[in-house]
Amino acid sequence: MQTLQEKASQWSGVDTADAFAIDDTNLFQKLGLQTFINLSTNFYTRVYDDEEEEWFRSIFSNSKKEEAIQNQYEFFVQRMGGPPLYSQRKGHPALIARHRPFPVTHQAAERWLYHMEKALESTPDIDADSRVKMMNFFRHTAFFLVAGDELKTQKQQIPCKHAASKPAEL
Amino acid sequence: MQTLQEKASQWSGVDTADAFAIDDTNLFQKLGLQTFINLSTNFYTRVYDDEEEEWFRSIFSNSKKEEAIQNQYEFFVQRMGGPPLYSQRKGHPALIARHRPFPVTHQAAERWLYHMEKALESTPDIDADSRVKMMNFFRHTAFFLVAGDELKTQKQQIPCKHAASKPAEL
């Protein structure tokens, strides 16, 4: 059985080393807080205005735009070398569990990435090297979440007091 | 509805600020890699030898001890200011999703914490201040995972092409 990571690499076409090349430099120190705020604002402005793909926009229709922006940039800042803003406010990122309410399909991942690529291109101060690193991270992560989404449809295990649950290969 | 974070704070008795006080200092730089390896080795040696509470030991009976040790210390190192060892090998921590195969009950959290407290005490080079910070982080995280475990029994939402899923408050 493939692990989450293996599925993410296969579907995204981005291997693990490239996905986590974001850790080779401290992108937060390089880009600064305002750039991350601008990126997430650009991204969600595009998403909430997505009239071409109404099904995609509708995924976010029960979420407040301002909150979506804050959740996203705080996570990016924390993961890319900055202060742990996300955890201080909301706890562990727990990426798969927190995406549980949303239908994270291959198609949704591609649309998310389409908007993120445009948002990266339209955010000043993000140099080409940072953009490539971030895009590889985002692409791998998006398909990691698609892999995580599949767990929702797996048969639930019933905990048994005297027998161990067989752990799935995650 | 309570968020994961609110449940974690209530059940653990540790508020968010105390749980993430691990970020006030760089514990990896302070303690060093070998201390984290020793801690996780001490912890899992206790767990795999837990003859008092066989139900707890049985949770791990399908996992290899060496792998459990490596997964744990790599995550701790990454989360406490060190290199992202865990993600380079396995991807995002995705703490709740990766605990999905295990029955993470209140009772299991308490037993995990009992062993971790003993392991911290028996690992040289962990000073009292670091021990308190780590224990608060572990206690809060353990009950965050108990809160996450409850998601498994929630009714699955059926993704609908033209309607948004109502996102749960996570």
mmCIF file of C-alpha atoms in Angstrom:
data_model
loop_
_atom_site.group_PDB
_atom_site.id
_atom_site.type_symbol
_atom_site.label_atom_id
_atom_site.label_comp_id
_atom_site.label_asym_id
_atom_site.label_seq_id
_atom_site.Cartn_x
_atom_site.Cartn_y
_atom_site.Cartn_z
ATOM 1 C CA MET A 1 0.000 0.000 0.000
ATOM 2 C CA GLN A 2 1.274 3.467 -0.876
ATOM 3 C CA THR A 3 1.942 5.961 1.881
ATOM 4 C CA LEU A 4 0.432 9.449 1.841
ATOM 5 C CA GLN A 5 3.816 10.766 0.837
ATOM 6 C CA GLU A 6 4.190 8.337 -2.061
ATOM 7 C CA LYS A 7 0.757 9.192 -3.396
ATOM 8 C CA ALA A 8 1.518 12.902 -3.066
ATOM 9 C CA SER A 9 4.741 12.520 -5.049
ATOM 10 C CA GLN A 10 3.171 10.383 -7.742
ATOM 11 C CA TRP A 11 0.128 12.554 -8.310
ATOM 12 C CA SER A 12 1.921 15.888 -8.031
ATOM 13 C CA GLY A 13 5.026 14.883 -9.970
ATOM 14 C CA VAL A 14 7.068 16.588 -7.223
ATOM 15 C CA ASP A 15 9.378 14.416 -5.188
ATOM 16 C CA THR A 16 9.834 14.901 -1.469
ATOM 17 C CA ALA A 17 13.236 16.560 -1.716
ATOM 18 C CA ASP A 18 11.863 19.214 -4.093
ATOM 19 C CA ALA A 19 8.702 19.684 -2.050
ATOM 20 C CA PHE A 20 10.669 20.435 1.105
ATOM 21 C CA ALA A 21 13.358 22.536 -0.543
ATOM 22 C CA ILE A 22 11.389 25.385 1.080
ATOM 23 C CA ASP A 23 13.501 24.507 4.128
ATOM 24 C CA ASP A 24 16.825 25.156 2.368
ATOM 25 C CA THR A 25 16.454 28.874 2.973
ATOM 26 C CA ASN A 26 14.369 30.784 5.489
ATOM 27 C CA LEU A 27 11.655 32.105 3.186
ATOM 28 C CA PHE A 28 10.015 34.102 5.948
ATOM 29 C CA GLN A 29 13.192 36.055 6.623
ATOM 30 C CA LYS A 30 13.718 36.509 2.905
ATOM 31 C CA LEU A 31 10.191 37.644 2.024
ATOM 32 C CA GLY A 32 8.779 39.148 5.209
ATOM 33 C CA LEU A 33 5.334 38.993 6.800
ATOM 34 C CA GLN A 34 3.632 41.505 4.499
ATOM 35 C CA THR A 35 4.507 39.454 1.418
ATOM 36 C CA PHE A 36 2.785 36.402 2.898
ATOM 37 C CA ILE A 37 -0.280 38.488 3.787
ATOM 38 C CA ASN A 38 -0.337 39.864 0.236
ATOM 39 C CA LEU A 39 0.023 36.398 -1.290
ATOM 40 C CA SER A 40 -2.895 34.945 0.654
ATOM 41 C CA THR A 41 -5.007 38.031 0.006
ATOM 42 C CA ASN A 42 -4.310 37.726 -3.743
ATOM 43 C CA PHE A 43 -5.035 34.020 -3.641
ATOM 44 C CA TYR A 44 -8.386 34.230 -1.880
ATOM 45 C CA THR A 45 -9.473 37.278 -3.865
ATOM 46 C CA ARG A 46 -9.052 35.118 -6.955
ATOM 47 C CA VAL A 47 -10.798 32.129 -5.358
ATOM 48 C CA TYR A 48 -13.813 34.052 -4.092
ATOM 49 C CA ASP A 49 -14.124 35.686 -7.512
ATOM 50 C CA ASP A 50 -13.809 32.429 -9.450
ATOM 51 C CA GLU A 51 -16.758 32.696 -11.804
ATOM 52 C CA GLU A 52 -15.330 30.298 -14.380
ATOM 53 C CA GLU A 53 -15.430 27.349 -11.997
ATOM 54 C CA GLU A 54 -18.377 27.941 -9.720
ATOM 55 C CA TRP A 55 -18.012 24.458 -8.146
ATOM 56 C CA PHE A 56 -14.592 25.479 -6.844
ATOM 57 C CA ARG A 57 -15.707 28.800 -5.392
ATOM 58 C CA SER A 58 -18.649 27.065 -3.719
ATOM 59 C CA ILE A 59 -16.244 24.971 -1.613
ATOM 60 C CA PHE A 60 -15.410 28.162 0.277
ATOM 61 C CA SER A 61 -18.890 29.643 0.462
ATOM 62 C CA ASN A 62 -19.341 28.819 4.137
ATOM 63 C CA SER A 63 -15.936 30.220 5.125
ATOM 64 C CA LYS A 64 -15.248 33.873 5.749
ATOM 65 C CA LYS A 65 -12.704 35.268 3.318
ATOM 66 C CA GLU A 66 -10.778 37.230 5.977
ATOM 67 C CA GLU A 67 -10.497 34.148 8.142
ATOM 68 C CA ALA A 68 -9.385 31.981 5.227
ATOM 69 C CA ILE A 69 -6.664 34.538 4.436
ATOM 70 C CA GLN A 70 -5.443 34.654 8.027
ATOM 71 C CA ASN A 71 -5.436 30.865 8.442
ATOM 72 C CA GLN A 72 -3.428 30.492 5.276
ATOM 73 C CA TYR A 73 -0.765 33.134 5.758
ATOM 74 C CA GLU A 74 -0.269 32.215 9.396
ATOM 75 C CA PHE A 75 0.342 28.613 8.403
ATOM 76 C CA PHE A 76 2.694 29.600 5.566
ATOM 77 C CA VAL A 77 4.656 31.932 7.861
ATOM 78 C CA GLN A 78 4.991 29.243 10.518
ATOM 79 C CA ARG A 79 5.990 26.526 8.052
ATOM 80 C CA MET A 80 8.458 28.695 6.156
ATOM 81 C CA GLY A 81 10.672 29.784 8.996
ATOM 82 C CA GLY A 82 8.662 32.471 10.768
ATOM 83 C CA PRO A 83 7.001 32.668 14.172
ATOM 84 C CA PRO A 84 4.419 29.946 14.976
ATOM 85 C CA LEU A 85 1.439 32.268 14.452
ATOM 86 C CA TYR A 86 -0.894 29.498 13.407
ATOM 87 C CA SER A 87 -0.265 27.222 16.384
ATOM 88 C CA GLN A 88 -0.431 30.040 18.891
ATOM 89 C CA ARG A 89 -3.960 30.771 17.689
ATOM 90 C CA LYS A 90 -5.305 27.411 16.513
ATOM 91 C CA GLY A 91 -2.987 24.619 17.634
ATOM 92 C CA HIS A 92 -1.307 22.059 15.429
ATOM 93 C CA PRO A 93 -1.835 22.535 11.703
ATOM 94 C CA ALA A 94 -3.157 18.949 11.426
ATOM 95 C CA LEU A 95 -3.505 19.613 7.722
ATOM 96 C CA ILE A 96 -5.458 16.545 6.712
ATOM 97 C CA ALA A 97 -7.921 16.674 9.598
ATOM 98 C CA ARG A 98 -8.617 20.368 9.099
ATOM 99 C CA HIS A 99 -9.369 19.791 5.412
ATOM 100 C CA ARG A 100 -11.828 17.063 6.301
ATOM 101 C CA PRO A 101 -14.930 19.214 5.752
ATOM 102 C CA PHE A 102 -13.893 19.975 2.169
ATOM 103 C CA PRO A 103 -14.013 17.756 -0.925
ATOM 104 C CA VAL A 104 -10.272 17.690 -1.720
ATOM 105 C CA THR A 105 -10.348 16.022 -5.123
ATOM 106 C CA HIS A 106 -7.670 15.921 -7.823
ATOM 107 C CA GLN A 107 -9.716 18.492 -9.714
ATOM 108 C CA ALA A 108 -9.958 20.778 -6.673
ATOM 109 C CA ALA A 109 -6.200 20.469 -6.091
ATOM 110 C CA GLU A 110 -5.500 21.550 -9.676
ATOM 111 C CA ARG A 111 -7.841 24.529 -9.425
ATOM 112 C CA TRP A 112 -6.301 25.568 -6.084
ATOM 113 C CA LEU A 113 -2.850 25.368 -7.680
ATOM 114 C CA TYR A 114 -3.983 27.316 -10.743
ATOM 115 C CA HIS A 115 -5.053 30.211 -8.537
ATOM 116 C CA MET A 116 -1.960 29.958 -6.332
ATOM 117 C CA GLU A 117 0.372 30.105 -9.315
ATOM 118 C CA LYS A 118 -1.395 33.259 -10.536
ATOM 119 C CA ALA A 119 -1.315 34.723 -7.027
ATOM 120 C CA LEU A 120 2.428 34.056 -6.717
ATOM 121 C CA GLU A 121 3.038 35.731 -10.070
ATOM 122 C CA SER A 122 1.015 38.795 -9.094
ATOM 123 C CA THR A 123 2.599 39.274 -5.652
ATOM 124 C CA PRO A 124 5.541 41.684 -5.784
ATOM 125 C CA ASP A 125 8.737 40.771 -3.933
ATOM 126 C CA ILE A 126 8.483 37.029 -4.537
ATOM 127 C CA ASP A 127 11.605 36.245 -6.565
ATOM 128 C CA ALA A 128 11.724 33.434 -9.114
ATOM 129 C CA ASP A 129 13.682 31.031 -6.894
ATOM 130 C CA SER A 130 11.260 31.436 -3.978
ATOM 131 C CA ARG A 131 8.325 31.052 -6.358
ATOM 132 C CA VAL A 132 9.603 27.737 -7.699
ATOM 133 C CA LYS A 133 10.272 26.411 -4.192
ATOM 134 C CA MET A 134 6.872 27.480 -2.930
ATOM 135 C CA MET A 135 5.057 26.105 -5.962
ATOM 136 C CA ASN A 136 6.746 22.712 -5.534
ATOM 137 C CA PHE A 137 5.772 22.706 -1.867
ATOM 138 C CA PHE A 138 2.181 23.722 -2.659
ATOM 139 C CA ARG A 139 1.816 21.174 -5.456
ATOM 140 C CA HIS A 140 3.099 18.319 -3.322
ATOM 141 C CA THR A 141 1.010 19.430 -0.346
ATOM 142 C CA ALA A 142 -2.168 19.750 -2.416
ATOM 143 C CA PHE A 143 -1.872 16.131 -3.535
ATOM 144 C CA PHE A 144 -0.853 15.038 -0.045
ATOM 145 C CA LEU A 145 -4.255 16.413 0.986
ATOM 146 C CA VAL A 146 -5.983 14.577 -1.874
ATOM 147 C CA ALA A 147 -4.359 11.406 -0.527
ATOM 148 C CA GLY A 148 -5.543 12.360 2.960
ATOM 149 C CA ASP A 149 -9.053 12.953 1.674
ATOM 150 C CA GLU A 150 -9.251 9.295 0.639
ATOM 151 C CA LEU A 151 -8.904 8.274 4.287
ATOM 152 C CA LYS A 152 -12.405 9.639 4.861
ATOM 153 C CA THR A 153 -13.915 6.854 2.824
ATOM 154 C CA GLN A 154 -11.864 4.088 4.437
ATOM 155 C CA LYS A 155 -13.704 1.654 6.624
ATOM 156 C CA GLN A 156 -13.572 2.697 10.255
ATOM 157 C CA GLN A 157 -11.703 0.430 12.581
ATOM 158 C CA ILE A 158 -13.454 -0.603 15.735
ATOM 159 C CA PRO A 159 -11.155 -0.263 18.714
ATOM 160 C CA CYS A 160 -11.021 -3.492 20.630
ATOM 161 C CA LYS A 161 -9.952 -3.529 24.235
ATOM 162 C CA HIS A 162 -7.658 -6.525 24.055
ATOM 163 C CA ALA A 163 -6.478 -6.577 20.473
ATOM 164 C CA ALA A 164 -4.295 -4.063 18.724
ATOM 165 C CA SER A 165 -5.614 -2.167 15.762
ATOM 166 C CA LYS A 166 -3.601 -2.946 12.677
ATOM 167 C CA PRO A 167 -2.124 0.397 11.780
ATOM 168 C CA ALA A 168 -2.524 1.464 8.191
ATOM 169 C CA GLU A 169 0.643 2.477 6.382
ATOM 170 C CA LEU A 170 0.481 6.251 6.481
ATOM 171 C CA MET B 1 -19.249 23.713 18.865
ATOM 172 C CA GLN B 2 -15.832 23.541 20.458
ATOM 173 C CA THR B 3 -12.769 23.642 18.250
ATOM 174 C CA LEU B 4 -10.051 21.005 18.477
ATOM 175 C CA GLN B 5 -7.928 23.532 20.291
ATOM 176 C CA GLU B 6 -10.622 24.364 22.849
ATOM 177 C CA LYS B 7 -11.218 20.698 23.596
ATOM 178 C CA ALA B 8 -7.474 20.119 23.925
ATOM 179 C CA SER B 9 -7.159 22.973 26.427
ATOM 180 C CA GLN B 10 -10.174 21.930 28.446
ATOM 181 C CA TRP B 11 -9.284 18.255 28.704
ATOM 182 C CA SER B 12 -5.573 18.761 29.250
ATOM 183 C CA GLY B 13 -5.856 21.732 31.582
ATOM 184 C CA VAL B 14 -3.072 23.376 29.562
ATOM 185 C CA ASP B 15 -3.924 26.571 27.736
ATOM 186 C CA THR B 16 -2.604 27.311 24.277
ATOM 187 C CA ALA B 17 0.005 29.827 25.400
ATOM 188 C CA ASP B 18 1.546 27.304 27.805
ATOM 189 C CA ALA B 19 1.358 24.473 25.268
ATOM 190 C CA PHE B 20 3.301 26.471 22.693
ATOM 191 C CA ALA B 21 5.790 27.988 25.107
ATOM 192 C CA ILE B 22 8.099 25.375 23.546
ATOM 193 C CA ASP B 23 8.581 28.046 20.870
ATOM 194 C CA ASP B 24 9.922 30.651 23.318
ATOM 195 C CA THR B 25 13.361 29.072 23.170
ATOM 196 C CA ASN B 26 14.934 26.797 20.582
ATOM 197 C CA LEU B 27 14.814 23.512 22.472
ATOM 198 C CA PHE B 28 16.644 21.650 19.726
ATOM 199 C CA GLN B 29 19.626 23.987 19.968
ATOM 200 C CA LYS B 30 19.500 23.817 23.742
ATOM 201 C CA LEU B 31 19.225 20.031 24.064
ATOM 202 C CA GLY B 32 20.776 18.630 20.893
ATOM 203 C CA LEU B 33 19.819 15.721 18.648
ATOM 204 C CA GLN B 34 21.127 12.953 20.894
ATOM 205 C CA THR B 35 18.926 14.054 23.791
ATOM 206 C CA PHE B 36 15.832 13.743 21.596
ATOM 207 C CA ILE B 37 16.931 10.291 20.420
ATOM 208 C CA ASN B 38 17.493 9.261 24.050
ATOM 209 C CA LEU B 39 14.114 10.615 25.137
ATOM 210 C CA SER B 40 12.192 8.709 22.472
ATOM 211 C CA THR B 41 14.224 5.564 23.116
ATOM 212 C CA ASN B 42 13.446 5.813 26.835
ATOM 213 C CA PHE B 43 9.795 6.476 26.108
ATOM 214 C CA TYR B 44 9.244 3.539 23.760
ATOM 215 C CA THR B 45 11.311 1.180 25.899
ATOM 216 C CA ARG B 46 8.856 1.925 28.701
ATOM 217 C CA VAL B 47 5.841 1.584 26.392
ATOM 218 C CA TYR B 48 6.884 -1.708 24.828
ATOM 219 C CA ASP B 49 7.635 -3.060 28.320
ATOM 220 C CA ASP B 50 4.336 -1.868 29.815
ATOM 221 C CA GLU B 51 3.157 -5.006 31.541
ATOM 222 C CA GLU B 52 0.894 -3.192 33.986
ATOM 223 C CA GLU B 53 -1.384 -1.904 31.261
ATOM 224 C CA GLU B 54 -1.383 -4.526 28.537
ATOM 225 C CA TRP B 55 -4.176 -2.737 26.615
ATOM 226 C CA PHE B 56 -1.841 0.231 26.172
ATOM 227 C CA ARG B 57 1.132 -1.783 24.988
ATOM 228 C CA SER B 58 -1.110 -3.649 22.556
ATOM 229 C CA ILE B 59 -1.840 -0.397 20.706
ATOM 230 C CA PHE B 60 1.760 -0.495 19.463
ATOM 231 C CA SER B 61 2.046 -4.210 18.803
ATOM 232 C CA ASN B 62 1.852 -3.840 15.036
ATOM 233 C CA SER B 63 4.444 -1.059 14.939
ATOM 234 C CA LYS B 64 8.174 -1.647 14.963
ATOM 235 C CA LYS B 65 9.814 -0.125 18.016
ATOM 236 C CA GLU B 66 12.776 1.323 16.068
ATOM 237 C CA GLU B 67 10.431 2.966 13.595
ATOM 238 C CA ALA B 68 8.227 4.369 16.366
ATOM 239 C CA ILE B 69 11.320 5.880 18.000
ATOM 240 C CA GLN B 70 12.520 7.465 14.769
ATOM 241 C CA ASN B 71 9.099 8.857 13.849
ATOM 242 C CA GLN B 72 8.787 10.412 17.270
ATOM 243 C CA TYR B 73 12.190 12.011 17.673
ATOM 244 C CA GLU B 74 12.218 13.286 14.106
ATOM 245 C CA PHE B 75 8.907 14.997 14.701
ATOM 246 C CA PHE B 76 10.022 16.445 18.062
ATOM 247 C CA VAL B 77 13.272 17.731 16.528
ATOM 248 C CA GLN B 78 11.402 19.355 13.652
ATOM 249 C CA ARG B 79 8.742 20.917 15.878
ATOM 250 C CA MET B 80 11.187 22.166 18.490
ATOM 251 C CA GLY B 81 13.469 24.213 16.302
ATOM 252 C CA GLY B 82 15.644 21.635 14.552
ATOM 253 C CA PRO B 83 15.949 20.492 10.945
ATOM 254 C CA PRO B 84 12.749 19.176 9.300
ATOM 255 C CA LEU B 85 13.810 15.528 9.544
ATOM 256 C CA TYR B 86 10.292 14.219 9.716
ATOM 257 C CA SER B 87 8.971 16.018 6.646
ATOM 258 C CA GLN B 88 12.018 15.197 4.558
ATOM 259 C CA ARG B 89 11.303 11.503 5.137
ATOM 260 C CA LYS B 90 7.533 11.290 5.552
ATOM 261 C CA GLY B 91 5.926 14.588 4.545
ATOM 262 C CA HIS B 92 3.688 16.756 6.676
ATOM 263 C CA PRO B 93 3.228 15.602 10.254
ATOM 264 C CA ALA B 94 -0.574 15.598 9.773
ATOM 265 C CA LEU B 95 -0.797 14.552 13.406
ATOM 266 C CA ILE B 96 -4.473 13.690 13.585
ATOM 267 C CA ALA B 97 -4.600 11.758 10.312
ATOM 268 C CA ARG B 98 -1.505 9.736 11.174
ATOM 269 C CA HIS B 99 -3.002 8.736 14.520
ATOM 270 C CA ARG B 100 -6.148 7.571 12.802
ATOM 271 C CA PRO B 101 -5.270 3.854 13.034
ATOM 272 C CA PHE B 102 -4.943 4.059 16.812
ATOM 273 C CA PRO B 103 -7.634 4.313 19.496
ATOM 274 C CA VAL B 104 -6.636 7.695 20.976
ATOM 275 C CA THR B 105 -8.868 7.762 24.045
ATOM 276 C CA HIS B 106 -8.621 9.912 27.178
ATOM 277 C CA GLN B 107 -7.280 6.843 28.966
ATOM 278 C CA ALA B 108 -4.643 6.220 26.273
ATOM 279 C CA ALA B 109 -3.588 9.886 26.403
ATOM 280 C CA GLU B 110 -3.074 9.662 30.167
ATOM 281 C CA ARG B 111 -1.040 6.468 29.875
ATOM 282 C CA TRP B 112 1.083 7.972 27.074
ATOM 283 C CA LEU B 113 1.722 11.023 29.271
ATOM 284 C CA TYR B 114 2.553 8.863 32.291
ATOM 285 C CA HIS B 115 5.315 7.143 30.329
ATOM 286 C CA MET B 116 6.507 10.395 28.761
ATOM 287 C CA GLU B 117 6.825 12.092 32.135
ATOM 288 C CA LYS B 118 8.941 9.176 33.402
ATOM 289 C CA ALA B 119 10.990 9.206 30.200
ATOM 290 C CA LEU B 120 11.664 12.947 30.548
ATOM 291 C CA GLU B 121 12.773 12.449 34.149
ATOM 292 C CA SER B 122 15.117 9.632 33.217
ATOM 293 C CA THR B 123 16.757 11.388 30.263
ATOM 294 C CA PRO B 124 19.912 13.234 31.288
ATOM 295 C CA ASP B 125 20.473 16.755 29.971
ATOM 296 C CA ILE B 126 16.818 17.787 30.015
ATOM 297 C CA ASP B 127 16.717 20.659 32.487
ATOM 298 C CA ALA B 128 13.644 21.426 34.603
ATOM 299 C CA ASP B 129 12.505 24.382 32.510
ATOM 300 C CA SER B 130 12.660 22.406 29.258
ATOM 301 C CA ARG B 131 10.890 19.506 30.945
ATOM 302 C CA VAL B 132 7.967 21.685 32.037
ATOM 303 C CA LYS B 133 7.655 23.245 28.580
ATOM 304 C CA MET B 134 7.782 19.893 26.841
ATOM 305 C CA MET B 135 5.320 18.293 29.249
ATOM 306 C CA ASN B 136 2.806 21.128 28.687
ATOM 307 C CA PHE B 137 3.215 20.717 24.944
ATOM 308 C CA PHE B 138 2.814 16.937 25.148
ATOM 309 C CA ARG B 139 -0.210 17.131 27.446
ATOM 310 C CA HIS B 140 -2.001 19.619 25.235
ATOM 311 C CA THR B 141 -1.077 17.691 22.086
ATOM 312 C CA ALA B 142 -2.223 14.369 23.534
ATOM 313 C CA PHE B 143 -5.696 15.763 24.165
ATOM 314 C CA PHE B 144 -5.684 17.563 20.821
ATOM 315 C CA LEU B 145 -5.327 14.076 19.355
ATOM 316 C CA VAL B 146 -8.144 12.751 21.538
ATOM 317 C CA ALA B 147 -10.286 15.557 20.114
ATOM 318 C CA GLY B 148 -9.095 14.587 16.626
ATOM 319 C CA ASP B 149 -9.941 10.952 17.271
ATOM 320 C CA GLU B 150 -13.593 11.928 17.727
ATOM 321 C CA LEU B 151 -13.701 13.110 14.112
ATOM 322 C CA LYS B 152 -13.462 9.460 13.054
ATOM 323 C CA THR B 153 -16.923 8.757 14.379
ATOM 324 C CA GLN B 154 -18.510 11.829 12.840
ATOM 325 C CA LYS B 155 -20.946 11.255 10.050
ATOM 326 C CA GLN B 156 -19.225 11.485 6.690
ATOM 327 C CA GLN B 157 -20.256 14.323 4.463
ATOM 328 C CA ILE B 158 -21.125 13.471 0.928
ATOM 329 C CA PRO B 159 -19.417 15.877 -1.454
ATOM 330 C CA CYS B 160 -21.936 17.416 -3.785
ATOM 331 C CA LYS B 161 -20.844 18.907 -7.056
ATOM 332 C CA HIS B 162 -22.895 22.068 -6.900
ATOM 333 C CA ALA B 163 -23.339 22.687 -3.200
ATOM 334 C CA ALA B 164 -20.695 23.608 -0.689
ATOM 335 C CA SER B 165 -20.020 21.346 2.216
ATOM 336 C CA LYS B 166 -20.679 23.105 5.470
ATOM 337 C CA PRO B 167 -17.280 23.183 7.077
ATOM 338 C CA ALA B 168 -17.136 21.979 10.641
ATOM 339 C CA GLU B 169 -15.502 24.322 13.126
ATOM 340 C CA LEU B 170 -12.038 22.833 13.546
#
